């Protein structure tokens, strides 16, 4: 779970601050993924954790 | 002229200047790595991000041109957050070897982390391993782990020396600085690279691992190795020693002066620092039949003045000879001119200076002494010593500096000087031909005295002593003033100000403002 926050943190630190627009391009898509589809990530992580435990 | 606001200060700015220019001129610190006032902005380090009212995102202070009415914030919460995060990226791959890094203590990255970073580490991945000791030039080593890719070194070699040995290779995470094929850095200004590197990526083998920068003391002086008169800082460590309140010089760095040397100095001045400390003559010595004894300054000056007075008033100038050099300051040359007027008028004055060498198109001048222009402005002619003439006519000879030994073969000097009854050497360095003189008087170097030098362009630069002279060394102007008094020369010179005033009265050239 904290990885999702980590990804969001790094992506927003890159966004709008790079010399090359590649930085924005990479950061924006990832940032959109982890914010707009956060629940999907979370449920997938929960599934895996549950699966591992059983 | 336009008006902009930075951190609530209303500032004037000229068209085309950048936010960084205006902020720096006003003393507002905007942290940066890749920006250097001598180069075109690069904008690669991202450290100088500032907030501009109305702009969508943060902009770079180093490359954003000012617009009238712009309102800039350099330490808003948004900016501070950005700085912290930019630093985290820069440090993500930067090794933590500060304890063994030469730059520690004067490292921009270290300073910026202290001020703006202070974050908890988020990166769990190990740092990349890269080459830590790449020899990129004569005295330069590159540590690719420490490099933050600011490209100051690349731009210096392209824009200042025009030699372009370094370039940026590869892309993305593999980006690195390197030299093209076999063209290692081999130009006369390479030492500046270690100075402009904002981190410890480029280190100088001349300085590497010798000391820590916070132990050094620094004094402002003028480089004596050519006619440019580059402004330098000499950095040394005062090491107490009862023999000599001596010191060890660790490095010489460029001191910024836009009118003379900009931000740079050449390698001759930078690596020529043994000049300041090695082979120094320290004591007043008398050579008498293969025996050298010490004596006091007072005694030596009395002997010298007796010798000069012994020549008799009439024709005194004809038998007194002076071998000068253009390492002497304006004030000293002026004192000599006044005190030994007859000798000067009769043309018994020669100059023993280093041979002119090729000038380069940057700083180094053809003449390799710092005050030839001053000597010429004072009406001296820079004639090389005529040993035959000296041997024939001169009875008391005053030699300044070691230039005579360097200009002629030792045997020639010895042969000629053996015919001169009384010979006095005022020199800062000892040399193999010293025993030919009757008296050796230790002279001061520029870092040990006050005075002024006139550079090739005619700029008069004053300087102050950096440290106390070693041993019994005394500045030549003091000795000359004493001597003038001793031989009954009318005026009493007691300080440099009165000498300068008299000099300016007589020579309008020296009336203009001192730097």
Coordinates of C-alpha atoms in Angstrom, one line a residue:
Chain A
X1 CA 0.0 0.0 0.0
X2 CA 2.8 2.4 0.9
X3 CA 4.3 1.7 -2.5
X4 CA 1.3 3.4 -4.1
X5 CA 1.9 6.5 -2.0
X6 CA 5.6 6.3 -3.0
X7 CA 4.8 6.1 -6.6
X8 CA 2.4 9.1 -6.4
X9 CA 5.0 11.0 -4.4
X10 CA 7.8 10.5 -6.9
X11 CA 5.6 11.1 -9.9
X12 CA 4.3 14.4 -8.5
X13 CA 7.8 15.5 -7.6
X14 CA 8.8 15.0 -11.3
X15 CA 5.7 16.6 -12.7
X16 CA 6.3 20.1 -14.1
X17 CA 9.9 20.3 -12.9
X18 CA 12.0 18.6 -15.5
X19 CA 14.1 19.9 -18.3
X20 CA 12.8 17.4 -20.8
X21 CA 9.0 16.9 -21.4
X22 CA 9.7 13.2 -21.2
X23 CA 9.6 13.7 -17.5
X24 CA 6.1 15.1 -17.6
X25 CA 4.9 12.5 -20.0
X26 CA 6.1 9.7 -17.7
X27 CA 5.0 11.2 -14.5
X28 CA 1.5 12.3 -15.6
X29 CA 0.4 8.9 -16.9
X30 CA 1.7 7.1 -13.8
X31 CA 0.1 9.7 -11.5
X32 CA -3.2 9.3 -13.3
X33 CA -3.0 5.6 -12.9
X34 CA -2.4 5.6 -9.2
X35 CA -4.9 8.3 -8.4
X36 CA -7.8 7.4 -10.7
X37 CA -7.4 3.6 -10.4
X38 CA -6.2 3.5 -6.8
X39 CA -9.0 1.2 -5.7
X40 CA -8.1 -1.4 -8.4
X41 CA -4.5 -1.4 -7.2
X42 CA -5.6 -1.7 -3.6
X43 CA -8.0 -4.6 -4.2
X44 CA -5.3 -6.4 -6.3
X45 CA -2.8 -6.0 -3.5
X46 CA -5.4 -7.2 -0.9
X47 CA -6.1 -10.2 -3.1
X48 CA -2.5 -11.2 -3.3
X49 CA -1.9 -10.7 0.3
X50 CA -4.9 -12.9 1.1
X51 CA -3.8 -15.5 -1.4
X52 CA -0.4 -15.6 0.1
X53 CA -1.7 -16.1 3.6
X54 CA -4.0 -19.0 2.7
Chain B
X1 CA 14.7 49.5 -17.4
X2 CA 11.8 47.7 -15.9
X3 CA 10.6 47.0 -12.5
X4 CA 10.1 43.6 -11.0
X5 CA 9.3 42.3 -7.6
X6 CA 11.3 39.5 -6.0
X7 CA 10.3 38.4 -2.5
X8 CA 8.4 41.7 -2.0
X9 CA 11.4 43.8 -3.0
X10 CA 10.9 46.2 -5.8
X11 CA 14.0 45.8 -8.1
X12 CA 15.1 47.4 -11.3
X13 CA 16.0 45.1 -14.1
X14 CA 17.4 45.6 -17.6
X15 CA 15.7 44.1 -20.6
X16 CA 16.9 40.6 -21.4
X17 CA 18.3 39.8 -17.9
X18 CA 17.2 36.7 -16.1
X19 CA 15.5 36.4 -12.7
X20 CA 18.8 34.9 -11.4
X21 CA 20.8 37.9 -12.6
X22 CA 18.5 40.4 -10.9
X23 CA 18.2 38.3 -7.7
X24 CA 22.0 37.8 -7.4
X25 CA 22.6 41.5 -8.0
X26 CA 20.2 42.3 -5.1
X27 CA 21.8 39.7 -2.9
X28 CA 18.9 37.3 -2.9
X29 CA 20.2 33.8 -2.8
X30 CA 18.6 31.4 -5.3
X31 CA 20.3 28.0 -4.9
X32 CA 21.7 26.5 -8.1
X33 CA 24.2 24.1 -9.4
X34 CA 24.4 24.4 -13.2
X35 CA 24.0 28.2 -13.4
X36 CA 27.3 30.0 -13.6
X37 CA 27.4 33.8 -14.4
X38 CA 30.1 33.2 -17.1
X39 CA 28.0 30.8 -19.1
X40 CA 24.8 30.7 -21.0
X41 CA 22.1 29.2 -18.7
X42 CA 21.6 25.5 -19.1
X43 CA 18.7 24.7 -16.8
X44 CA 19.6 21.2 -16.1
X45 CA 19.9 21.0 -12.4
X46 CA 16.4 22.3 -11.6
X47 CA 17.5 23.7 -8.3
X48 CA 16.7 27.4 -9.0
X49 CA 12.9 26.9 -9.5
X50 CA 11.0 29.9 -8.4
X51 CA 7.3 30.8 -8.3
X52 CA 6.1 33.5 -10.6
X53 CA 2.7 35.0 -10.0
X54 CA 0.4 33.9 -12.7
X55 CA 2.5 31.2 -14.1
X56 CA 1.1 27.7 -14.2
X57 CA 4.2 25.9 -12.8
X58 CA 7.4 26.8 -11.2
X59 CA 10.0 28.4 -13.5
X60 CA 13.8 28.4 -13.6
X61 CA 15.4 31.6 -12.3
X62 CA 18.5 31.0 -14.4
X63 CA 16.8 30.9 -17.8
X64 CA 13.6 32.9 -17.4
X65 CA 13.9 36.4 -18.7
X66 CA 12.4 39.1 -16.6
X67 CA 9.2 40.9 -17.7
X68 CA 8.0 44.2 -16.5
X69 CA 5.8 43.9 -13.4
X70 CA 6.8 40.3 -12.8
X71 CA 6.2 39.1 -9.2
X72 CA 8.7 36.4 -8.1
X73 CA 8.8 34.4 -5.0
X74 CA 12.0 32.6 -4.2
X75 CA 11.0 31.0 -0.9
X76 CA 7.3 30.3 -0.9
X77 CA 6.2 26.9 0.5
X78 CA 5.7 25.6 -3.1
X79 CA 9.3 26.6 -4.0
X80 CA 10.7 25.1 -0.8
X81 CA 8.9 21.8 -1.4
X82 CA 10.2 21.7 -5.0
X83 CA 13.8 22.3 -3.8
X84 CA 13.5 19.5 -1.3
X85 CA 12.2 17.1 -3.9
X86 CA 14.8 18.1 -6.6
X87 CA 17.5 17.6 -4.0
X88 CA 16.1 14.2 -3.3
X89 CA 16.5 13.2 -6.9
X90 CA 20.0 14.7 -7.2
X91 CA 21.0 12.8 -4.1
X92 CA 19.3 9.6 -5.1
X93 CA 22.5 8.6 -7.0
X94 CA 25.0 10.7 -5.1
X95 CA 27.4 8.7 -2.9
X96 CA 27.6 9.7 0.8
X97 CA 31.4 9.8 0.7
X98 CA 31.6 13.4 2.0
X99 CA 34.1 12.3 4.8
X100 CA 36.7 11.5 2.1
X101 CA 35.6 14.1 -0.5
X102 CA 37.8 17.1 -1.1
X103 CA 34.8 19.3 -1.8
X104 CA 33.2 18.7 1.6
X105 CA 32.9 22.0 3.4
X106 CA 32.5 24.0 0.2
X107 CA 30.2 21.7 -1.7
X108 CA 27.1 23.3 -3.1
X109 CA 25.2 20.0 -2.8
X110 CA 26.1 19.6 0.9
X111 CA 25.2 23.2 1.6
X112 CA 21.9 23.0 -0.2
X113 CA 20.9 19.7 1.6
X114 CA 21.7 21.4 4.9
X115 CA 19.5 24.4 4.0
X116 CA 16.7 23.1 1.8
X117 CA 16.9 19.3 1.9
X118 CA 16.8 17.5 5.3
X119 CA 14.4 14.9 4.0
X120 CA 14.1 11.3 5.1
X121 CA 15.4 8.8 2.6
X122 CA 12.7 7.2 0.5
X123 CA 14.8 5.3 -1.9
X124 CA 15.4 1.8 -0.8
X125 CA 17.2 0.7 -4.0
X126 CA 21.0 0.5 -3.9
X127 CA 22.8 3.4 -5.6
X128 CA 24.4 2.8 -9.1
X129 CA 28.0 1.9 -9.2
X130 CA 30.0 4.1 -11.6
X131 CA 33.7 4.9 -12.3
X132 CA 35.1 6.8 -9.4
X133 CA 38.5 7.7 -10.7
X134 CA 38.6 8.6 -14.3
X135 CA 41.7 10.6 -15.4
X136 CA 40.3 13.3 -17.6
X137 CA 43.4 15.5 -17.8
X138 CA 46.8 16.4 -16.5
X139 CA 45.8 16.9 -12.9
X140 CA 42.1 16.2 -13.0
X141 CA 40.1 13.1 -11.8
X142 CA 36.5 12.6 -12.5
X143 CA 34.2 10.7 -10.1
X144 CA 31.1 9.8 -12.0
X145 CA 29.2 8.8 -8.9
X146 CA 29.5 12.2 -7.4
X147 CA 28.7 14.0 -10.7
X148 CA 25.3 15.6 -10.9
X149 CA 25.5 16.4 -14.6
X150 CA 25.4 20.1 -14.3
X151 CA 27.7 20.3 -17.4
X152 CA 29.6 23.4 -16.1
X153 CA 32.8 21.6 -17.1
X154 CA 31.6 20.9 -20.6
X155 CA 30.4 24.5 -21.0
X156 CA 33.7 25.9 -19.6
X157 CA 35.7 24.0 -22.2
X158 CA 33.4 25.0 -25.0
X159 CA 32.7 28.6 -24.1
X160 CA 35.9 29.8 -22.3
X161 CA 38.9 27.8 -23.6
X162 CA 37.2 26.7 -26.8
X163 CA 38.9 23.4 -26.6
X164 CA 35.8 21.3 -26.0
X165 CA 37.5 18.1 -24.6
X166 CA 34.5 17.1 -22.5
X167 CA 31.1 16.1 -23.6
X168 CA 27.9 14.4 -22.3
X169 CA 27.6 10.8 -23.3
X170 CA 24.8 8.3 -23.2
X171 CA 21.3 9.2 -22.2
X172 CA 18.9 8.8 -19.3
X173 CA 20.1 7.0 -16.2
X174 CA 23.3 6.1 -18.0
X175 CA 24.3 9.8 -18.8
X176 CA 27.9 10.5 -18.0
X177 CA 30.6 13.1 -18.6
X178 CA 33.5 12.0 -20.6
X179 CA 36.2 13.1 -22.9
X180 CA 36.1 12.5 -26.6
X181 CA 38.2 9.6 -27.7
X182 CA 41.8 10.2 -26.7
X183 CA 41.5 14.0 -26.2
X184 CA 42.2 14.3 -22.6
X185 CA 42.0 17.8 -21.1
X186 CA 45.3 19.5 -21.8
X187 CA 44.9 23.2 -21.8
X188 CA 46.4 26.0 -19.8
X189 CA 43.2 26.6 -17.9
X190 CA 42.3 23.1 -16.8
X191 CA 42.6 23.9 -13.1
X192 CA 39.5 26.0 -13.2
X193 CA 37.4 22.9 -13.7
X194 CA 37.9 21.6 -10.2
X195 CA 37.0 25.1 -9.0
X196 CA 33.7 25.4 -10.9
X197 CA 32.5 21.8 -10.3
X198 CA 29.7 22.4 -7.7
X199 CA 30.3 19.0 -6.2
X200 CA 33.4 16.8 -5.7
X201 CA 33.1 15.2 -9.1
X202 CA 36.2 16.8 -10.6
X203 CA 39.1 16.9 -8.2
X204 CA 42.5 18.3 -8.6
X205 CA 45.4 15.9 -7.9
X206 CA 47.4 18.9 -6.7
X207 CA 45.0 19.3 -3.8
X208 CA 43.4 15.9 -3.5
X209 CA 43.5 14.5 0.0
X210 CA 46.0 17.0 1.3
X211 CA 43.8 18.9 3.7
X212 CA 40.2 19.8 4.6
X213 CA 39.0 23.1 3.2
X214 CA 37.7 24.3 6.6
X215 CA 41.2 24.3 8.0
X216 CA 42.4 26.7 5.4
X217 CA 42.9 30.4 5.8
X218 CA 42.5 32.6 2.7
X219 CA 44.1 35.8 1.7
X220 CA 43.6 38.0 -1.4
X221 CA 46.6 38.7 -3.6
X222 CA 47.7 39.3 -7.1
X223 CA 49.3 36.6 -9.3
X224 CA 52.9 37.5 -10.1
X225 CA 53.5 35.2 -13.0
X226 CA 52.5 37.4 -15.9
X227 CA 51.5 41.0 -16.7
X228 CA 47.7 40.3 -16.4
X229 CA 47.7 40.7 -12.7
X230 CA 45.0 38.1 -12.1
X231 CA 43.2 38.4 -8.8
X232 CA 43.8 35.4 -6.7
X233 CA 43.1 33.9 -3.3
X234 CA 45.9 32.1 -1.7
X235 CA 44.8 29.4 0.7
X236 CA 47.1 28.2 3.3
X237 CA 47.3 26.6 6.7
X238 CA 49.2 28.5 9.4
X239 CA 51.4 25.8 10.9
X240 CA 53.1 27.0 14.0
X241 CA 56.8 26.4 13.8
X242 CA 59.3 28.2 16.0
X243 CA 61.8 28.3 13.2
X244 CA 59.5 30.0 10.9
X245 CA 55.9 31.2 11.6
X246 CA 55.6 29.6 8.2
X247 CA 52.8 28.1 6.4
X248 CA 52.0 25.6 3.8
X249 CA 50.1 26.7 0.8
X250 CA 47.5 24.3 -0.4
X251 CA 46.1 26.0 -3.4
X252 CA 45.6 29.2 -5.3
X253 CA 42.2 30.0 -6.6
X254 CA 40.8 32.7 -8.9
X255 CA 39.3 35.7 -7.2
X256 CA 36.6 37.2 -9.4
X257 CA 37.4 40.5 -11.0
X258 CA 35.5 41.3 -14.2
X259 CA 38.0 44.0 -15.2
X260 CA 41.0 41.7 -15.1
X261 CA 40.5 37.9 -15.1
X262 CA 36.8 37.3 -14.9
X263 CA 36.4 34.1 -12.9
X264 CA 39.5 32.3 -14.0
X265 CA 43.2 32.0 -13.6
X266 CA 45.6 29.9 -15.7
X267 CA 47.5 26.8 -14.6
X268 CA 50.8 28.6 -14.3
X269 CA 49.4 30.8 -11.5
X270 CA 47.4 28.0 -10.0
X271 CA 50.0 25.3 -9.8
X272 CA 52.9 27.8 -9.4
X273 CA 52.3 28.0 -5.7
X274 CA 55.6 26.6 -4.6
X275 CA 56.9 30.0 -5.7
X276 CA 55.4 31.4 -2.5
X277 CA 57.2 29.1 -0.1
X278 CA 60.0 27.0 -1.6
X279 CA 63.6 28.0 -1.6
X280 CA 63.0 31.2 0.3
X281 CA 65.8 33.2 1.6
X282 CA 65.1 34.1 5.2
X283 CA 68.1 35.8 6.8
X284 CA 70.4 38.6 6.2
X285 CA 73.7 37.0 5.3
X286 CA 77.3 38.1 4.6
X287 CA 79.6 36.1 2.4
X288 CA 83.2 36.6 3.2
X289 CA 86.0 34.4 1.9
X290 CA 84.0 31.1 1.7
X291 CA 82.3 31.8 5.0
X292 CA 78.7 32.9 5.4
X293 CA 77.7 34.7 8.6
X294 CA 74.4 36.2 9.7
X295 CA 74.1 39.9 10.5
X296 CA 71.3 42.3 11.4
X297 CA 69.4 44.4 9.0
X298 CA 70.7 47.6 10.7
X299 CA 74.3 46.5 10.3
X300 CA 73.7 45.5 6.7
X301 CA 72.1 48.8 5.8
X302 CA 74.8 50.8 7.5
X303 CA 77.4 48.9 5.4
X304 CA 75.4 49.4 2.3
X305 CA 74.9 53.1 2.9
X306 CA 78.6 53.5 3.7
X307 CA 79.5 51.9 0.5
X308 CA 77.2 54.2 -1.5
X309 CA 78.4 57.3 0.4
X310 CA 82.0 56.1 -0.1
X311 CA 81.6 56.5 -3.8
X312 CA 81.6 60.2 -3.1
X313 CA 79.0 62.7 -4.2
X314 CA 80.5 63.5 -7.5
X315 CA 80.2 60.7 -10.0
X316 CA 78.3 58.6 -7.4
X317 CA 75.8 57.6 -10.0
X318 CA 78.4 56.5 -12.4
X319 CA 79.8 53.8 -10.2
X320 CA 76.6 52.7 -8.6
X321 CA 74.7 50.1 -10.6
X322 CA 71.2 48.7 -10.1
X323 CA 69.7 45.6 -11.5
X324 CA 66.0 45.8 -11.0
X325 CA 63.1 43.7 -12.1
X326 CA 59.4 44.2 -12.7
X327 CA 58.3 42.1 -9.8
X328 CA 59.0 45.3 -7.7
X329 CA 55.9 47.3 -6.9
X330 CA 55.1 50.7 -8.3
X331 CA 56.0 52.2 -4.9
X332 CA 59.4 50.4 -4.7
X333 CA 60.4 51.4 -8.2
X334 CA 59.4 55.0 -7.5
X335 CA 61.6 55.0 -4.3
X336 CA 64.5 53.6 -6.3
X337 CA 64.1 56.2 -8.9
X338 CA 64.1 59.0 -6.3
X339 CA 66.8 57.6 -4.1
X340 CA 69.3 56.7 -6.8
X341 CA 68.4 59.5 -9.2
X342 CA 72.0 60.0 -10.5
X343 CA 72.5 56.3 -11.2
X344 CA 69.1 56.2 -13.0
X345 CA 69.9 59.3 -15.0
X346 CA 73.2 57.9 -16.1
X347 CA 71.6 54.7 -17.3
X348 CA 73.2 52.4 -14.8
X349 CA 69.9 50.6 -14.4
X350 CA 69.1 47.3 -16.0
X351 CA 66.2 45.0 -15.7
X352 CA 66.6 41.3 -15.2
X353 CA 63.1 39.9 -15.9
X354 CA 62.0 36.4 -17.1
X355 CA 62.2 36.1 -20.9
X356 CA 58.9 37.0 -22.6
X357 CA 57.0 33.9 -23.8
X358 CA 54.1 33.4 -26.0
X359 CA 50.8 35.0 -24.8
X360 CA 47.6 33.1 -25.1
X361 CA 44.3 34.6 -26.2
X362 CA 42.8 34.4 -22.8
X363 CA 44.7 35.8 -19.8
X364 CA 48.4 34.9 -20.0
X365 CA 50.5 37.8 -21.4
X366 CA 53.9 37.6 -23.1
X367 CA 55.8 39.2 -20.3
X368 CA 56.1 37.0 -17.3
X369 CA 56.4 39.6 -14.5
X370 CA 53.6 41.5 -12.9
X371 CA 54.7 45.2 -13.2
X372 CA 56.5 45.9 -16.4
X373 CA 53.9 48.5 -17.3
X374 CA 54.4 50.2 -14.0
X375 CA 58.2 50.3 -14.6
X376 CA 57.7 51.8 -18.0
X377 CA 55.2 54.4 -16.7
X378 CA 57.7 55.4 -14.1
X379 CA 60.1 56.2 -17.0
X380 CA 62.4 53.2 -16.6
X381 CA 63.7 51.5 -19.7
X382 CA 63.6 47.7 -19.6
X383 CA 67.1 47.1 -20.7
X384 CA 68.7 43.7 -20.1
X385 CA 71.8 43.7 -18.0
X386 CA 75.0 44.4 -19.8
X387 CA 77.5 42.2 -17.9
X388 CA 80.6 43.7 -19.6
X389 CA 79.5 47.2 -18.9
X390 CA 78.8 46.3 -15.3
X391 CA 82.2 44.6 -14.8
X392 CA 84.0 47.6 -16.3
X393 CA 82.3 50.5 -14.5
X394 CA 80.3 49.5 -11.5
X395 CA 81.8 49.5 -8.0
X396 CA 78.6 49.1 -5.9
X397 CA 76.0 46.9 -7.4
X398 CA 72.4 46.4 -6.0
X399 CA 70.7 43.4 -7.5
X400 CA 67.0 42.8 -7.0
X401 CA 65.5 39.4 -7.5
X402 CA 67.0 36.2 -9.0
X403 CA 66.4 37.2 -12.6
X404 CA 70.1 37.8 -13.3
X405 CA 71.0 34.2 -12.5
X406 CA 68.1 33.0 -14.7
X407 CA 69.0 35.2 -17.7
X408 CA 72.7 34.3 -17.9
X409 CA 74.8 31.2 -17.3
X410 CA 76.1 31.1 -13.8
X411 CA 79.7 31.3 -15.0
X412 CA 79.1 34.5 -16.9
X413 CA 77.5 36.2 -14.0
X414 CA 80.2 35.1 -11.7
X415 CA 82.9 36.3 -14.0
X416 CA 81.4 39.7 -14.4
X417 CA 80.4 40.2 -10.7
X418 CA 83.8 39.1 -9.5
X419 CA 85.1 42.4 -10.9
X420 CA 82.6 44.4 -9.0
X421 CA 83.9 45.3 -5.5
X422 CA 80.6 45.4 -3.6
X423 CA 77.5 43.4 -4.5
X424 CA 74.2 43.3 -2.6
X425 CA 71.4 40.9 -3.5
X426 CA 67.8 41.6 -2.5
X427 CA 66.0 38.3 -3.3
X428 CA 63.1 36.4 -2.0
X429 CA 64.5 33.1 -3.2
X430 CA 67.8 31.4 -2.8
X431 CA 69.8 30.3 -5.8
X432 CA 73.0 28.5 -6.8
X433 CA 74.8 31.8 -7.6
X434 CA 74.1 33.5 -4.3
X435 CA 77.7 33.1 -3.0
X436 CA 79.0 35.5 -5.6
X437 CA 77.4 38.4 -3.7
X438 CA 78.9 40.0 -0.6
X439 CA 75.5 40.5 1.1
X440 CA 72.2 38.6 0.8
X441 CA 69.2 40.5 1.9
X442 CA 65.9 38.5 2.1
X443 CA 63.1 40.3 0.2
X444 CA 59.4 39.8 0.5
X445 CA 57.0 38.4 -2.1
X446 CA 53.8 40.1 -3.1
X447 CA 51.8 38.0 -0.6
X448 CA 54.0 39.4 2.2
X449 CA 53.9 43.1 1.6
X450 CA 51.6 45.9 0.6
X451 CA 51.9 47.9 -2.5
X452 CA 50.5 48.2 -6.0
X453 CA 51.1 46.7 -9.4
X454 CA 50.2 48.0 -12.9
X455 CA 49.0 45.4 -15.2
X456 CA 49.5 45.2 -19.0
X457 CA 46.2 47.1 -19.5
X458 CA 47.4 49.9 -17.3
X459 CA 45.2 49.0 -14.3
X460 CA 46.8 49.8 -11.0
X461 CA 45.9 47.2 -8.4
X462 CA 46.7 47.6 -4.8
X463 CA 47.3 44.6 -2.5
X464 CA 47.8 43.9 1.2
X465 CA 50.0 41.3 2.8
X466 CA 48.4 37.9 3.2
X467 CA 50.7 36.7 5.9
X468 CA 53.7 37.9 8.0
X469 CA 57.0 37.4 6.1
X470 CA 59.1 34.4 7.1
X471 CA 62.4 34.8 9.0
X472 CA 64.0 38.2 8.7
X473 CA 62.3 39.0 5.4
X474 CA 61.4 42.7 5.0
X475 CA 59.4 44.3 2.2
X476 CA 61.8 46.1 -0.2
X477 CA 60.0 49.4 0.1
X478 CA 60.6 49.5 3.8
X479 CA 64.3 48.7 3.3
X480 CA 64.6 51.3 0.5
X481 CA 62.9 53.9 2.7
X482 CA 65.5 53.1 5.5
X483 CA 68.3 53.2 3.0
X484 CA 67.2 56.6 1.6
X485 CA 67.2 58.0 5.1
X486 CA 70.6 56.4 5.9
X487 CA 72.4 57.9 2.8
X488 CA 71.0 61.2 3.7
X489 CA 68.5 61.5 1.0
X490 CA 66.3 64.4 1.8
X491 CA 62.8 63.1 2.2
X492 CA 61.7 60.7 5.0
X493 CA 59.4 58.1 3.6
X494 CA 57.5 56.4 6.4
X495 CA 54.5 54.8 4.8
X496 CA 53.1 53.8 1.5
X497 CA 50.5 56.6 1.5
X498 CA 53.2 59.3 1.4
X499 CA 55.1 57.4 -1.3
X500 CA 51.9 57.1 -3.3
X501 CA 51.1 60.7 -3.0
X502 CA 54.6 61.8 -4.1
X503 CA 54.4 59.3 -7.0
X504 CA 51.1 60.6 -8.1
X505 CA 52.3 64.2 -8.0
X506 CA 55.2 63.4 -10.2
X507 CA 53.6 60.9 -12.5
X508 CA 50.0 61.8 -13.5
X509 CA 49.5 58.2 -14.7
X510 CA 49.4 57.1 -11.0
X511 CA 46.9 59.8 -10.2
X512 CA 44.0 57.8 -11.5
X513 CA 41.9 55.7 -9.1
X514 CA 43.4 52.6 -7.6
X515 CA 41.6 49.4 -7.9

